[in-house]
PDB file of C-alpha atoms and ligand atoms in Angstrom:
ATOM      1  CA  MET A   1       8.938 -13.074  -0.437  1.00 40.00           C
ATOM      2  CA  SER A   2      10.660  -9.670   1.350  1.00 44.00           C
ATOM      3  CA  LEU A   3      10.239  -8.961   4.894  1.00 47.00           C
ATOM      4  CA  SER A   4       8.438  -5.890   3.853  1.00 47.00           C
ATOM      5  CA  ILE A   5       5.646  -7.567   1.826  1.00 39.00           C
ATOM      6  CA  VAL A   6       4.876  -9.973   4.792  1.00 40.00           C
ATOM      7  CA  LYS A   7       4.557  -6.961   6.869  1.00 41.00           C
ATOM      8  CA  GLU A   8       2.057  -5.208   4.500  1.00 40.00           C
ATOM      9  CA  ASN A   9       0.510  -8.169   4.254  1.00 40.00           C
ATOM     10  CA  THR A  10       0.082  -7.971   7.928  1.00 37.00           C
ATOM     11  CA  GLU A  11      -0.743  -4.683   8.219  1.00 37.00           C
ATOM     12  CA  MET A  12      -3.543  -4.902   5.373  1.00 36.00           C
ATOM     13  CA  GLN A  13      -5.132  -7.442   7.687  1.00 37.00           C
ATOM     14  CA  LEU A  14      -4.870  -5.195  10.988  1.00 35.00           C
ATOM     15  CA  ASN A  15      -6.716  -2.481   9.243  1.00 35.00           C
ATOM     16  CA  VAL A  16      -9.684  -4.037   8.685  1.00 32.00           C
ATOM     17  CA  ASN A  17     -12.110  -2.445  11.079  1.00 32.00           C
ATOM     18  CA  ASN A  18      -9.614   0.484  11.773  1.00 33.00           C
ATOM     19  CA  ASN A  19     -11.256   2.903  13.820  1.00 31.00           C
ATOM     20  CA  VAL A  20      -8.670   4.730  15.195  1.00 31.00           C
ATOM     21  CA  THR A  21      -9.264   8.175  16.243  1.00 30.00           C
ATOM     22  CA  THR A  22      -7.272  11.125  16.677  1.00 33.00           C
ATOM     23  CA  ALA A  23      -5.655  12.150  19.815  1.00 40.00           C
ATOM     24  CA  GLN A  24      -4.545  15.514  19.381  1.00 45.00           C
ATOM     25  CA  ALA A  25      -5.202  17.888  16.201  1.00 45.00           C
ATOM     26  CA  SER A  26      -4.276  15.762  12.962  1.00 52.00           C
ATOM     27  CA  ASN A  27      -1.946  13.335  15.288  1.00 74.00           C
ATOM     28  CA  LYS A  28      -2.391   9.618  14.610  1.00 92.00           C
ATOM     29  CA  LEU A  29      -2.657   7.197  17.705  1.00 96.00           C
ATOM     30  CA  VAL A  30      -0.316   3.858  17.430  1.00 97.00           C
ATOM     31  CA  PHE A  31      -1.197   2.609  20.917  1.00 98.00           C
ATOM     32  CA  ASP A  32      -4.421   3.457  22.611  1.00 98.00           C
ATOM     33  CA  THR A  33      -4.678   2.022  26.370  1.00 98.00           C
ATOM     34  CA  LYS A  34      -7.671   1.758  27.809  1.00 98.00           C
ATOM     35  CA  ASP A  35      -8.328   1.584  31.628  1.00 98.00           C
ATOM     36  CA  LEU A  36      -5.182  -1.014  31.884  1.00 98.00           C
ATOM     37  CA  ASN A  37      -4.851  -2.900  35.014  1.00 98.00           C
ATOM     38  CA  LEU A  38      -2.433  -5.310  35.648  1.00 98.00           C
ATOM     39  CA  TRP A  39      -1.250  -7.698  38.917  1.00 98.00           C
ATOM     40  CA  TYR A  40       1.411  -9.703  39.538  1.00 98.00           C
ATOM     41  CA  GLY A  41      -0.171 -11.944  42.013  1.00 97.00           C
ATOM     42  CA  ASN A  42      -1.192 -10.028  44.597  1.00 97.00           C
ATOM     43  CA  THR A  43       1.019  -6.713  43.366  1.00 98.00           C
ATOM     44  CA  HIS A  44      -1.391  -4.450  41.725  1.00 98.00           C
ATOM     45  CA  ALA A  45       1.550  -2.838  39.242  1.00 98.00           C
ATOM     46  CA  LEU A  46      -0.724  -0.951  36.994  1.00 98.00           C
ATOM     47  CA  LYS A  47      -3.678   0.879  37.879  1.00 98.00           C
ATOM     48  CA  ASP A  48      -6.268   2.778  35.434  1.00 98.00           C
ATOM     49  CA  ILE A  49      -3.534   3.683  32.666  1.00 98.00           C
ATOM     50  CA  ASN A  50      -5.137   5.709  30.096  1.00 98.00           C
ATOM     51  CA  LEU A  51      -2.614   6.720  27.478  1.00 97.00           C
ATOM     52  CA  GLN A  52      -2.417   7.911  24.003  1.00 97.00           C
ATOM     53  CA  ILE A  53       0.831   7.085  21.878  1.00 97.00           C
ATOM     54  CA  ASN A  54       1.234   9.347  19.011  1.00 97.00           C
ATOM     55  CA  GLU A  55       2.542   8.287  15.860  1.00 97.00           C
ATOM     56  CA  LYS A  56       6.265   9.213  14.778  1.00 97.00           C
ATOM     57  CA  GLU A  57       6.772  10.948  18.164  1.00 97.00           C
ATOM     58  CA  VAL A  58       8.799  10.136  21.093  1.00 98.00           C
ATOM     59  CA  THR A  59       6.511   9.434  24.290  1.00 98.00           C
ATOM     60  CA  ALA A  60       9.094   9.505  27.236  1.00 98.00           C
ATOM     61  CA  ILE A  61       7.872   7.735  30.356  1.00 98.00           C
ATOM     62  CA  ILE A  62       9.659   8.812  33.679  1.00 98.00           C
ATOM     63  CA  GLY A  63       9.079   7.791  37.628  1.00 97.00           C
ATOM     64  CA  PRO A  64      10.761   6.470  40.159  1.00 97.00           C
ATOM     65  CA  SER A  65      11.674   2.915  40.743  1.00 96.00           C
ATOM     66  CA  GLY A  66       9.084   0.392  40.747  1.00 97.00           C
ATOM     67  CA  CYS A  67       6.561   2.635  39.491  1.00 98.00           C
ATOM     68  CA  GLY A  68       5.522   0.619  36.694  1.00 98.00           C
ATOM     69  CA  LYS A  69       7.305   1.640  33.873  1.00 98.00           C
ATOM     70  CA  SER A  70       9.063  -1.321  32.620  1.00 97.00           C
ATOM     71  CA  THR A  71       6.110  -3.252  33.130  1.00 98.00           C
ATOM     72  CA  TYR A  72       3.579  -0.946  31.251  1.00 98.00           C
ATOM     73  CA  LEU A  73       6.220  -1.142  28.312  1.00 98.00           C
ATOM     74  CA  LYS A  74       6.148  -4.722  28.426  1.00 97.00           C
ATOM     75  CA  THR A  75       2.440  -5.212  27.739  1.00 98.00           C
ATOM     76  CA  LEU A  76       2.631  -3.318  24.641  1.00 98.00           C
ATOM     77  CA  ASN A  77       4.676  -6.062  22.931  1.00 96.00           C
ATOM     78  CA  ARG A  78       2.565  -8.628  25.347  1.00 96.00           C
ATOM     79  CA  MET A  79       6.121  -9.880  26.928  1.00 96.00           C
ATOM     80  CA  VAL A  80       4.541  -9.185  30.322  1.00 96.00           C
ATOM     81  CA  GLU A  81       2.528 -12.696  29.435  1.00 93.00           C
ATOM     82  CA  LEU A  82       5.529 -14.634  29.995  1.00 93.00           C
ATOM     83  CA  VAL A  83       5.099 -14.051  33.787  1.00 96.00           C
ATOM     84  CA  PRO A  84       2.899 -16.969  34.758  1.00 97.00           C
ATOM     85  CA  THR A  85       1.074 -14.890  37.714  1.00 97.00           C
ATOM     86  CA  VAL A  86       0.043 -12.075  35.863  1.00 97.00           C
ATOM     87  CA  ARG A  87      -3.469 -10.691  35.408  1.00 97.00           C
ATOM     88  CA  THR A  88      -4.598  -7.859  33.319  1.00 97.00           C
ATOM     89  CA  THR A  89      -8.078  -6.210  32.668  1.00 97.00           C
ATOM     90  CA  GLY A  90      -8.637  -3.059  30.272  1.00 97.00           C
ATOM     91  CA  GLU A  91      -7.624  -2.714  27.098  1.00 97.00           C
ATOM     92  CA  ILE A  92      -4.646  -2.004  24.735  1.00 98.00           C
ATOM     93  CA  MET A  93      -5.561  -1.111  20.867  1.00 97.00           C
ATOM     94  CA  TYR A  94      -2.795  -1.016  18.447  1.00 97.00           C
ATOM     95  CA  LYS A  95      -3.974   0.905  15.469  1.00 94.00           C
ATOM     96  CA  GLY A  96      -6.848   0.246  16.377  1.00 91.00           C
ATOM     97  CA  LYS A  97      -7.282  -3.715  17.153  1.00 94.00           C
ATOM     98  CA  SER A  98      -7.071  -4.920  20.742  1.00 96.00           C
ATOM     99  CA  ILE A  99      -3.728  -6.606  21.067  1.00 96.00           C
ATOM    100  CA  LEU A 100      -4.314  -8.274  24.595  1.00 93.00           C
ATOM    101  CA  ASP A 101      -7.181 -10.290  22.613  1.00 87.00           C
ATOM    102  CA  LYS A 102      -5.567 -13.903  22.625  1.00 84.00           C
ATOM    103  CA  SER A 103      -6.739 -13.717  19.203  1.00 90.00           C
ATOM    104  CA  PHE A 104      -4.207 -11.317  18.089  1.00 94.00           C
ATOM    105  CA  LYS A 105      -0.958 -13.307  17.399  1.00 94.00           C
ATOM    106  CA  VAL A 106       1.750 -12.418  19.740  1.00 94.00           C
ATOM    107  CA  GLU A 107       4.444 -13.026  16.632  1.00 91.00           C
ATOM    108  CA  ASP A 108       2.777 -10.401  14.526  1.00 93.00           C
ATOM    109  CA  LEU A 109       2.500  -8.302  17.431  1.00 95.00           C
ATOM    110  CA  ARG A 110       6.370  -8.070  17.775  1.00 93.00           C
ATOM    111  CA  THR A 111       7.088  -7.688  14.246  1.00 93.00           C
ATOM    112  CA  HIS A 112       5.618  -4.459  14.538  1.00 96.00           C
ATOM    113  CA  VAL A 113       6.487  -3.430  17.864  1.00 97.00           C
ATOM    114  CA  GLY A 114      10.352  -4.026  18.576  1.00 96.00           C
ATOM    115  CA  MET A 115      12.136  -3.799  21.960  1.00 96.00           C
ATOM    116  CA  VAL A 116      15.446  -2.375  23.097  1.00 95.00           C
ATOM    117  CA  PHE A 117      16.696  -3.321  26.722  1.00 93.00           C
ATOM    118  CA  GLN A 118      18.433  -1.518  28.989  1.00 91.00           C
ATOM    119  CA  LYS A 119      21.589  -3.908  28.715  1.00 92.00           C
ATOM    120  CA  PRO A 120      22.730  -4.292  25.379  1.00 94.00           C
ATOM    121  CA  ASN A 121      21.905  -8.038  24.740  1.00 95.00           C
ATOM    122  CA  PRO A 122      23.340  -9.192  21.481  1.00 97.00           C
ATOM    123  CA  PHE A 123      23.575 -12.896  20.195  1.00 97.00           C
ATOM    124  CA  PRO A 124      26.878 -14.444  20.724  1.00 97.00           C
ATOM    125  CA  LYS A 125      27.145 -14.571  16.505  1.00 97.00           C
ATOM    126  CA  SER A 126      28.946 -12.276  14.000  1.00 98.00           C
ATOM    127  CA  ILE A 127      27.460  -8.935  13.690  1.00 98.00           C
ATOM    128  CA  TYR A 128      25.915  -9.724  10.238  1.00 98.00           C
ATOM    129  CA  ASP A 129      24.019 -12.733  11.847  1.00 98.00           C
ATOM    130  CA  ASN A 130      22.880 -10.490  15.038  1.00 98.00           C
ATOM    131  CA  ILE A 131      20.960  -8.457  12.141  1.00 98.00           C
ATOM    132  CA  ALA A 132      19.962 -11.259   9.819  1.00 98.00           C
ATOM    133  CA  TYR A 133      18.478 -13.411  12.765  1.00 97.00           C
ATOM    134  CA  GLY A 134      14.930 -11.917  12.406  1.00 95.00           C
ATOM    135  CA  PRO A 135      14.754 -11.561   8.863  1.00 96.00           C
ATOM    136  CA  ARG A 136      16.024 -14.927   8.573  1.00 97.00           C
ATOM    137  CA  ILE A 137      13.037 -16.021  11.263  1.00 93.00           C
ATOM    138  CA  HIS A 138      10.649 -14.676   8.757  1.00 91.00           C
ATOM    139  CA  GLY A 139      11.807 -17.227   6.224  1.00 94.00           C
ATOM    140  CA  ILE A 140      14.217 -14.416   4.193  1.00 95.00           C
ATOM    141  CA  ARG A 141      17.188 -17.034   2.667  1.00 96.00           C
ATOM    142  CA  ASN A 142      18.194 -15.195  -0.413  1.00 97.00           C
ATOM    143  CA  LYS A 143      21.828 -13.655   0.385  1.00 97.00           C
ATOM    144  CA  LYS A 144      21.553 -10.663  -1.772  1.00 97.00           C
ATOM    145  CA  ILE A 145      18.307  -9.711   0.373  1.00 97.00           C
ATOM    146  CA  LEU A 146      20.074 -10.024   3.288  1.00 98.00           C
ATOM    147  CA  ASP A 147      22.794  -8.153   2.682  1.00 98.00           C
ATOM    148  CA  GLU A 148      20.958  -5.384   2.034  1.00 97.00           C
ATOM    149  CA  ILE A 149      18.682  -5.725   5.208  1.00 97.00           C
ATOM    150  CA  VAL A 150      22.090  -5.936   6.790  1.00 98.00           C
ATOM    151  CA  GLU A 151      23.623  -2.794   5.759  1.00 97.00           C
ATOM    152  CA  LYS A 152      20.236  -0.592   5.626  1.00 95.00           C
ATOM    153  CA  SER A 153      19.704  -1.679   9.483  1.00 96.00           C
ATOM    154  CA  LEU A 154      23.322  -0.949  10.482  1.00 96.00           C
ATOM    155  CA  ARG A 155      23.241   2.110   8.482  1.00 94.00           C
ATOM    156  CA  GLY A 156      19.702   3.141  10.264  1.00 93.00           C
ATOM    157  CA  ALA A 157      21.319   2.328  13.762  1.00 93.00           C
ATOM    158  CA  TYR A 158      24.755   4.895  12.915  1.00 92.00           C
ATOM    159  CA  ILE A 159      26.936   1.884  13.230  1.00 95.00           C
ATOM    160  CA  TRP A 160      27.799   0.994   9.539  1.00 96.00           C
ATOM    161  CA  ASP A 161      30.734   2.858   9.311  1.00 95.00           C
ATOM    162  CA  GLU A 162      32.270   1.571  12.377  1.00 96.00           C
ATOM    163  CA  VAL A 163      31.689  -2.096  11.572  1.00 98.00           C
ATOM    164  CA  LYS A 164      31.283  -2.425   7.451  1.00 98.00           C
ATOM    165  CA  ASP A 165      34.562  -4.171   7.510  1.00 98.00           C
ATOM    166  CA  ARG A 166      34.005  -6.750  10.616  1.00 98.00           C
ATOM    167  CA  LEU A 167      30.399  -7.719   9.835  1.00 98.00           C
ATOM    168  CA  LYS A 168      32.037 -11.506  10.138  1.00 98.00           C
ATOM    169  CA  GLU A 169      33.397 -10.848  13.699  1.00 98.00           C
ATOM    170  CA  ASN A 170      31.581 -11.776  17.052  1.00 98.00           C
ATOM    171  CA  ALA A 171      29.464  -8.890  18.206  1.00 98.00           C
ATOM    172  CA  TYR A 172      30.906  -9.529  21.979  1.00 97.00           C
ATOM    173  CA  GLY A 173      33.968  -7.849  20.413  1.00 97.00           C
ATOM    174  CA  LEU A 174      31.952  -4.157  20.082  1.00 97.00           C
ATOM    175  CA  SER A 175      32.042  -1.585  22.756  1.00 95.00           C
ATOM    176  CA  GLY A 176      28.852  -1.208  25.094  1.00 93.00           C
ATOM    177  CA  GLY A 177      27.840   1.617  23.037  1.00 93.00           C
ATOM    178  CA  GLN A 178      28.228   0.070  19.734  1.00 95.00           C
ATOM    179  CA  GLN A 179      26.183  -2.903  20.954  1.00 96.00           C
ATOM    180  CA  GLN A 180      23.664  -0.924  21.917  1.00 93.00           C
ATOM    181  CA  ARG A 181      23.167   0.622  18.532  1.00 95.00           C
ATOM    182  CA  LEU A 182      23.738  -3.065  16.971  1.00 97.00           C
ATOM    183  CA  CYS A 183      20.505  -4.063  19.191  1.00 96.00           C
ATOM    184  CA  ILE A 184      18.848  -1.197  17.652  1.00 95.00           C
ATOM    185  CA  ALA A 185      19.827  -2.348  14.028  1.00 96.00           C
ATOM    186  CA  ARG A 186      18.369  -6.033  15.052  1.00 97.00           C
ATOM    187  CA  THR A 187      15.457  -4.354  15.668  1.00 96.00           C
ATOM    188  CA  LEU A 188      15.282  -1.909  12.691  1.00 95.00           C
ATOM    189  CA  ALA A 189      16.242  -5.492  10.765  1.00 96.00           C
ATOM    190  CA  ILE A 190      12.546  -6.393  11.349  1.00 94.00           C
ATOM    191  CA  GLU A 191      10.996  -3.161  10.081  1.00 92.00           C
ATOM    192  CA  PRO A 192       8.762  -2.810  13.130  1.00 96.00           C
ATOM    193  CA  ASP A 193       6.423   0.522  13.492  1.00 96.00           C
ATOM    194  CA  VAL A 194       7.173   1.215  17.091  1.00 97.00           C
ATOM    195  CA  ILE A 195      10.444   0.722  19.283  1.00 97.00           C
ATOM    196  CA  LEU A 196      10.151   0.688  22.908  1.00 98.00           C
ATOM    197  CA  MET A 197      13.378   1.452  24.930  1.00 97.00           C
ATOM    198  CA  ASP A 198      13.590   0.663  28.251  1.00 97.00           C
ATOM    199  CA  GLU A 199      16.674   2.755  29.989  1.00 96.00           C
ATOM    200  CA  PRO A 200      18.433   2.093  26.791  1.00 94.00           C
ATOM    201  CA  THR A 201      21.197   4.609  27.514  1.00 93.00           C
ATOM    202  CA  SER A 202      21.728   3.690  31.536  1.00 91.00           C
ATOM    203  CA  ALA A 203      24.683   1.201  31.102  1.00 87.00           C
ATOM    204  CA  LEU A 204      26.501   3.692  28.573  1.00 87.00           C
ATOM    205  CA  ASP A 205      29.059   6.498  28.942  1.00 89.00           C
ATOM    206  CA  PRO A 206      28.079   9.787  28.188  1.00 91.00           C
ATOM    207  CA  LYS A 207      29.349  10.054  24.614  1.00 89.00           C
ATOM    208  CA  SER A 208      27.344   7.049  23.511  1.00 89.00           C
ATOM    209  CA  THR A 209      24.263   8.026  25.384  1.00 92.00           C
ATOM    210  CA  LEU A 210      24.523  11.274  22.969  1.00 93.00           C
ATOM    211  CA  LYS A 211      24.561   9.371  20.006  1.00 90.00           C
ATOM    212  CA  ILE A 212      21.581   7.269  21.010  1.00 93.00           C
ATOM    213  CA  GLU A 213      20.003  10.112  21.898  1.00 95.00           C
ATOM    214  CA  ASP A 214      20.440  11.754  18.299  1.00 94.00           C
ATOM    215  CA  LEU A 215      19.788   8.267  16.784  1.00 93.00           C
ATOM    216  CA  VAL A 216      16.429   8.450  18.399  1.00 95.00           C
ATOM    217  CA  GLN A 217      15.922  11.977  16.956  1.00 95.00           C
ATOM    218  CA  GLU A 218      16.681  10.285  13.770  1.00 93.00           C
ATOM    219  CA  LEU A 219      14.386   7.402  13.858  1.00 94.00           C
ATOM    220  CA  LYS A 220      11.451   9.198  14.891  1.00 95.00           C
ATOM    221  CA  LYS A 221      10.873  10.447  11.125  1.00 95.00           C
ATOM    222  CA  ASP A 222      10.060   6.703  10.782  1.00 95.00           C
ATOM    223  CA  TYR A 223       9.168   5.003  13.849  1.00 96.00           C
ATOM    224  CA  SER A 224       7.088   5.656  16.483  1.00 97.00           C
ATOM    225  CA  ILE A 225       9.726   5.496  19.981  1.00 98.00           C
ATOM    226  CA  ILE A 226       8.334   5.033  23.703  1.00 98.00           C
ATOM    227  CA  ILE A 227      11.562   5.383  26.029  1.00 98.00           C
ATOM    228  CA  VAL A 228      11.815   4.771  29.767  1.00 98.00           C
ATOM    229  CA  THR A 229      14.429   6.848  31.254  1.00 97.00           C
ATOM    230  CA  HIS A 230      15.319   8.033  34.650  1.00 95.00           C
ATOM    231  CA  ASN A 231      17.305  10.669  33.506  1.00 94.00           C
ATOM    232  CA  MET A 232      15.283  14.120  33.179  1.00 94.00           C
ATOM    233  CA  GLN A 233      17.785  15.942  30.999  1.00 94.00           C
ATOM    234  CA  GLN A 234      17.412  13.139  28.647  1.00 96.00           C
ATOM    235  CA  ALA A 235      13.401  12.842  28.753  1.00 97.00           C
ATOM    236  CA  ALA A 236      13.482  16.774  28.338  1.00 96.00           C
ATOM    237  CA  ARG A 237      15.794  16.621  25.400  1.00 96.00           C
ATOM    238  CA  ILE A 238      14.469  14.023  22.900  1.00 97.00           C
ATOM    239  CA  SER A 239      11.005  13.235  24.025  1.00 98.00           C
ATOM    240  CA  ASP A 240       7.629  15.119  22.596  1.00 98.00           C
ATOM    241  CA  ARG A 241       5.370  13.804  25.420  1.00 98.00           C
ATOM    242  CA  THR A 242       6.170  12.652  28.827  1.00 98.00           C
ATOM    243  CA  ALA A 243       4.079  10.321  31.152  1.00 98.00           C
ATOM    244  CA  PHE A 244       4.846  10.871  34.810  1.00 98.00           C
ATOM    245  CA  PHE A 245       4.077   7.260  36.471  1.00 98.00           C
ATOM    246  CA  LEU A 246       3.974   7.072  40.275  1.00 98.00           C
ATOM    247  CA  ASP A 247       2.990   3.628  42.222  1.00 98.00           C
ATOM    248  CA  GLY A 248       1.463   1.822  39.053  1.00 98.00           C
ATOM    249  CA  GLU A 249      -0.319   5.117  38.144  1.00 98.00           C
ATOM    250  CA  VAL A 250      -0.123   7.823  35.442  1.00 98.00           C
ATOM    251  CA  VAL A 251       0.099  10.944  37.813  1.00 98.00           C
ATOM    252  CA  GLU A 252       0.451  13.360  34.447  1.00 98.00           C
ATOM    253  CA  PHE A 253       1.186  13.054  30.678  1.00 98.00           C
ATOM    254  CA  ASP A 254       1.585  16.063  28.807  1.00 98.00           C
ATOM    255  CA  VAL A 255       3.682  17.210  25.921  1.00 98.00           C
ATOM    256  CA  THR A 256       7.608  17.472  27.576  1.00 98.00           C
ATOM    257  CA  ASP A 257       7.796  21.294  27.468  1.00 97.00           C
ATOM    258  CA  THR A 258       4.546  21.377  29.987  1.00 97.00           C
ATOM    259  CA  ILE A 259       5.725  18.641  32.405  1.00 98.00           C
ATOM    260  CA  PHE A 260       9.261  20.326  32.601  1.00 97.00           C
ATOM    261  CA  THR A 261       8.256  23.912  32.976  1.00 96.00           C
ATOM    262  CA  ASN A 262       4.636  23.817  34.077  1.00 97.00           C
ATOM    263  CA  PRO A 263       3.241  20.568  35.663  1.00 97.00           C
ATOM    264  CA  ALA A 264      -0.262  20.683  36.715  1.00 97.00           C
ATOM    265  CA  ASP A 265       0.204  18.584  39.670  1.00 97.00           C
ATOM    266  CA  LYS A 266       2.712  18.887  42.583  1.00 97.00           C
ATOM    267  CA  ARG A 267       4.017  15.464  42.388  1.00 97.00           C
ATOM    268  CA  THR A 268       5.193  15.879  39.038  1.00 97.00           C
ATOM    269  CA  GLU A 269       7.073  19.431  40.041  1.00 97.00           C
ATOM    270  CA  ASP A 270       8.433  17.398  43.207  1.00 96.00           C
ATOM    271  CA  TYR A 271       9.599  14.522  41.099  1.00 97.00           C
ATOM    272  CA  ILE A 272      11.105  16.363  37.929  1.00 95.00           C
ATOM    273  CA  SER A 273      12.749  18.624  40.699  1.00 93.00           C
ATOM    274  CA  GLY A 274      14.459  15.461  42.499  1.00 89.00           C
ATOM    275  CA  ARG A 275      12.806  16.049  45.443  1.00 85.00           C
ATOM    276  CA  PHE A 276      11.758  12.163  45.586  1.00 83.00           C
ATOM    277  CA  GLY A 277      12.713   9.342  43.490  1.00 77.00           C
TER     278      GLY A 277
HETATM  279  N1  ATP B   1       7.976 -10.610  37.542  1.00 73.10           N
HETATM  280  C1  ATP B   1       7.421  -9.993  38.403  1.00 73.10           C
HETATM  281  N2  ATP B   1       6.987 -10.521  39.712  1.00 73.10           N
HETATM  282  C2  ATP B   1       6.442 -10.002  40.641  1.00 73.10           C
HETATM  283  N3  ATP B   1       6.507  -8.726  40.762  1.00 73.10           N
HETATM  284  C3  ATP B   1       7.111  -8.064  39.589  1.00 73.10           C
HETATM  285  C4  ATP B   1       7.616  -8.520  38.739  1.00 73.10           C
HETATM  286  N4  ATP B   1       8.309  -7.424  37.883  1.00 73.10           N
HETATM  287  C5  ATP B   1       7.727  -6.384  38.242  1.00 73.10           C
HETATM  288  N5  ATP B   1       7.073  -6.366  39.489  1.00 73.10           N
HETATM  289  C6  ATP B   1       6.582  -5.451  40.241  1.00 73.10           C
HETATM  290  O1  ATP B   1       5.986  -4.575  39.436  1.00 73.10           O
HETATM  291  C7  ATP B   1       6.164  -3.308  40.272  1.00 73.10           C
HETATM  292  C8  ATP B   1       6.377  -2.414  39.009  1.00 73.10           C
HETATM  293  O2  ATP B   1       8.087  -3.108  38.357  1.00 73.10           O
HETATM  294  P1  ATP B   1       8.632  -2.150  37.152  1.00 73.10           P
HETATM  295  O3  ATP B   1       9.704  -3.264  36.695  1.00 73.10           O
HETATM  296  O4  ATP B   1       7.494  -1.874  36.219  1.00 73.10           O
HETATM  297  O5  ATP B   1       9.317  -0.973  37.512  1.00 73.10           O
HETATM  298  P2  ATP B   1       9.840   0.192  37.029  1.00 73.10           P
HETATM  299  O6  ATP B   1       9.179   1.258  37.271  1.00 73.10           O
HETATM  300  O7  ATP B   1      10.396  -0.425  35.403  1.00 73.10           O
HETATM  301  O8  ATP B   1      11.069   0.245  38.297  1.00 73.10           O
HETATM  302  P3  ATP B   1      12.686   0.262  37.598  1.00 73.10           P
HETATM  303  O9  ATP B   1      12.801   1.959  37.699  1.00 73.10           O
HETATM  304  O10 ATP B   1      13.156   0.093  38.911  1.00 73.10           O
HETATM  305  O11 ATP B   1      13.362  -0.401  36.465  1.00 73.10           O
HETATM  306  C9  ATP B   1       7.136  -3.108  41.136  1.00 73.10           C
HETATM  307  O12 ATP B   1       6.856  -3.373  42.461  1.00 73.10           O
HETATM  308  C10 ATP B   1       7.696  -4.764  41.110  1.00 73.10           C
HETATM  309  O13 ATP B   1       8.367  -5.193  42.007  1.00 73.10           O
HETATM  310 MG1   MG B   2      12.287  -0.678  34.901  1.00 73.10          MG
END
């Protein structure tokens, strides 16, 4: 069974009771976060978060260190559950279904919501096996299908031409920028709807950074992307909407142009003009 069939079946189940409302005009929501609070023990890391993430857009999350950006991202694929002291209240709807509900299987969620981290983290395996890893976990054994998934994913992450003649070599032999695109390809191989990116270019040189930024622009035709960045120019260049987080709260969330040219809140203006953070 190919992965897309697995995925379609899961989606059909998910879409039962789908009562997604529209965000603005005709945009469809992929995530709707309602009154989300999160504590690590006594640390109140997310406070009454209400955010609507549109499908097939790039949403940037900006804000100073420690304001809760990574925490918010990790609630969207429930990675935050790995921390034993975590407690949450409120709701996150993914296409109309509540994902914080324990009846929503985390394995299903992660086939829809992939994640790319700050530091490229390829497995100590060949380039080919890095990409085939997720599909194999989903039970795909057929070599021809795997070959197709590997090529399609590497092409999708704009790295195919650089690696097609060295698929059997260890991924650690790639440059940092290539490793990050390999990790994006690995995410694409599970055919997600959403790609979460936590400062994906902060460890990369300017040239590799631009490659990833171009790639994000291409990917948003097919995927919804949420990207955390400390780089204001990057948020302004590549995102459709921007959320400004401060001390666990969303101070302002609007179309990116407005956030950067005419923010409603003085704290947003102070942050984007470099007065703090
Ligand atoms: N595993 C954890 N256990 C306890 N507290 C945590 C944990 N992870 C994060 N925190 C706390 O939650 C708050 C938000 O952290 P988070 O990592 O989400 O910030 P961030 O905005 O991503 O920061 P940065 O820009 O530095 O990556 C901080 O006060 C942090 O110390
Ligand atoms: Mg972070």
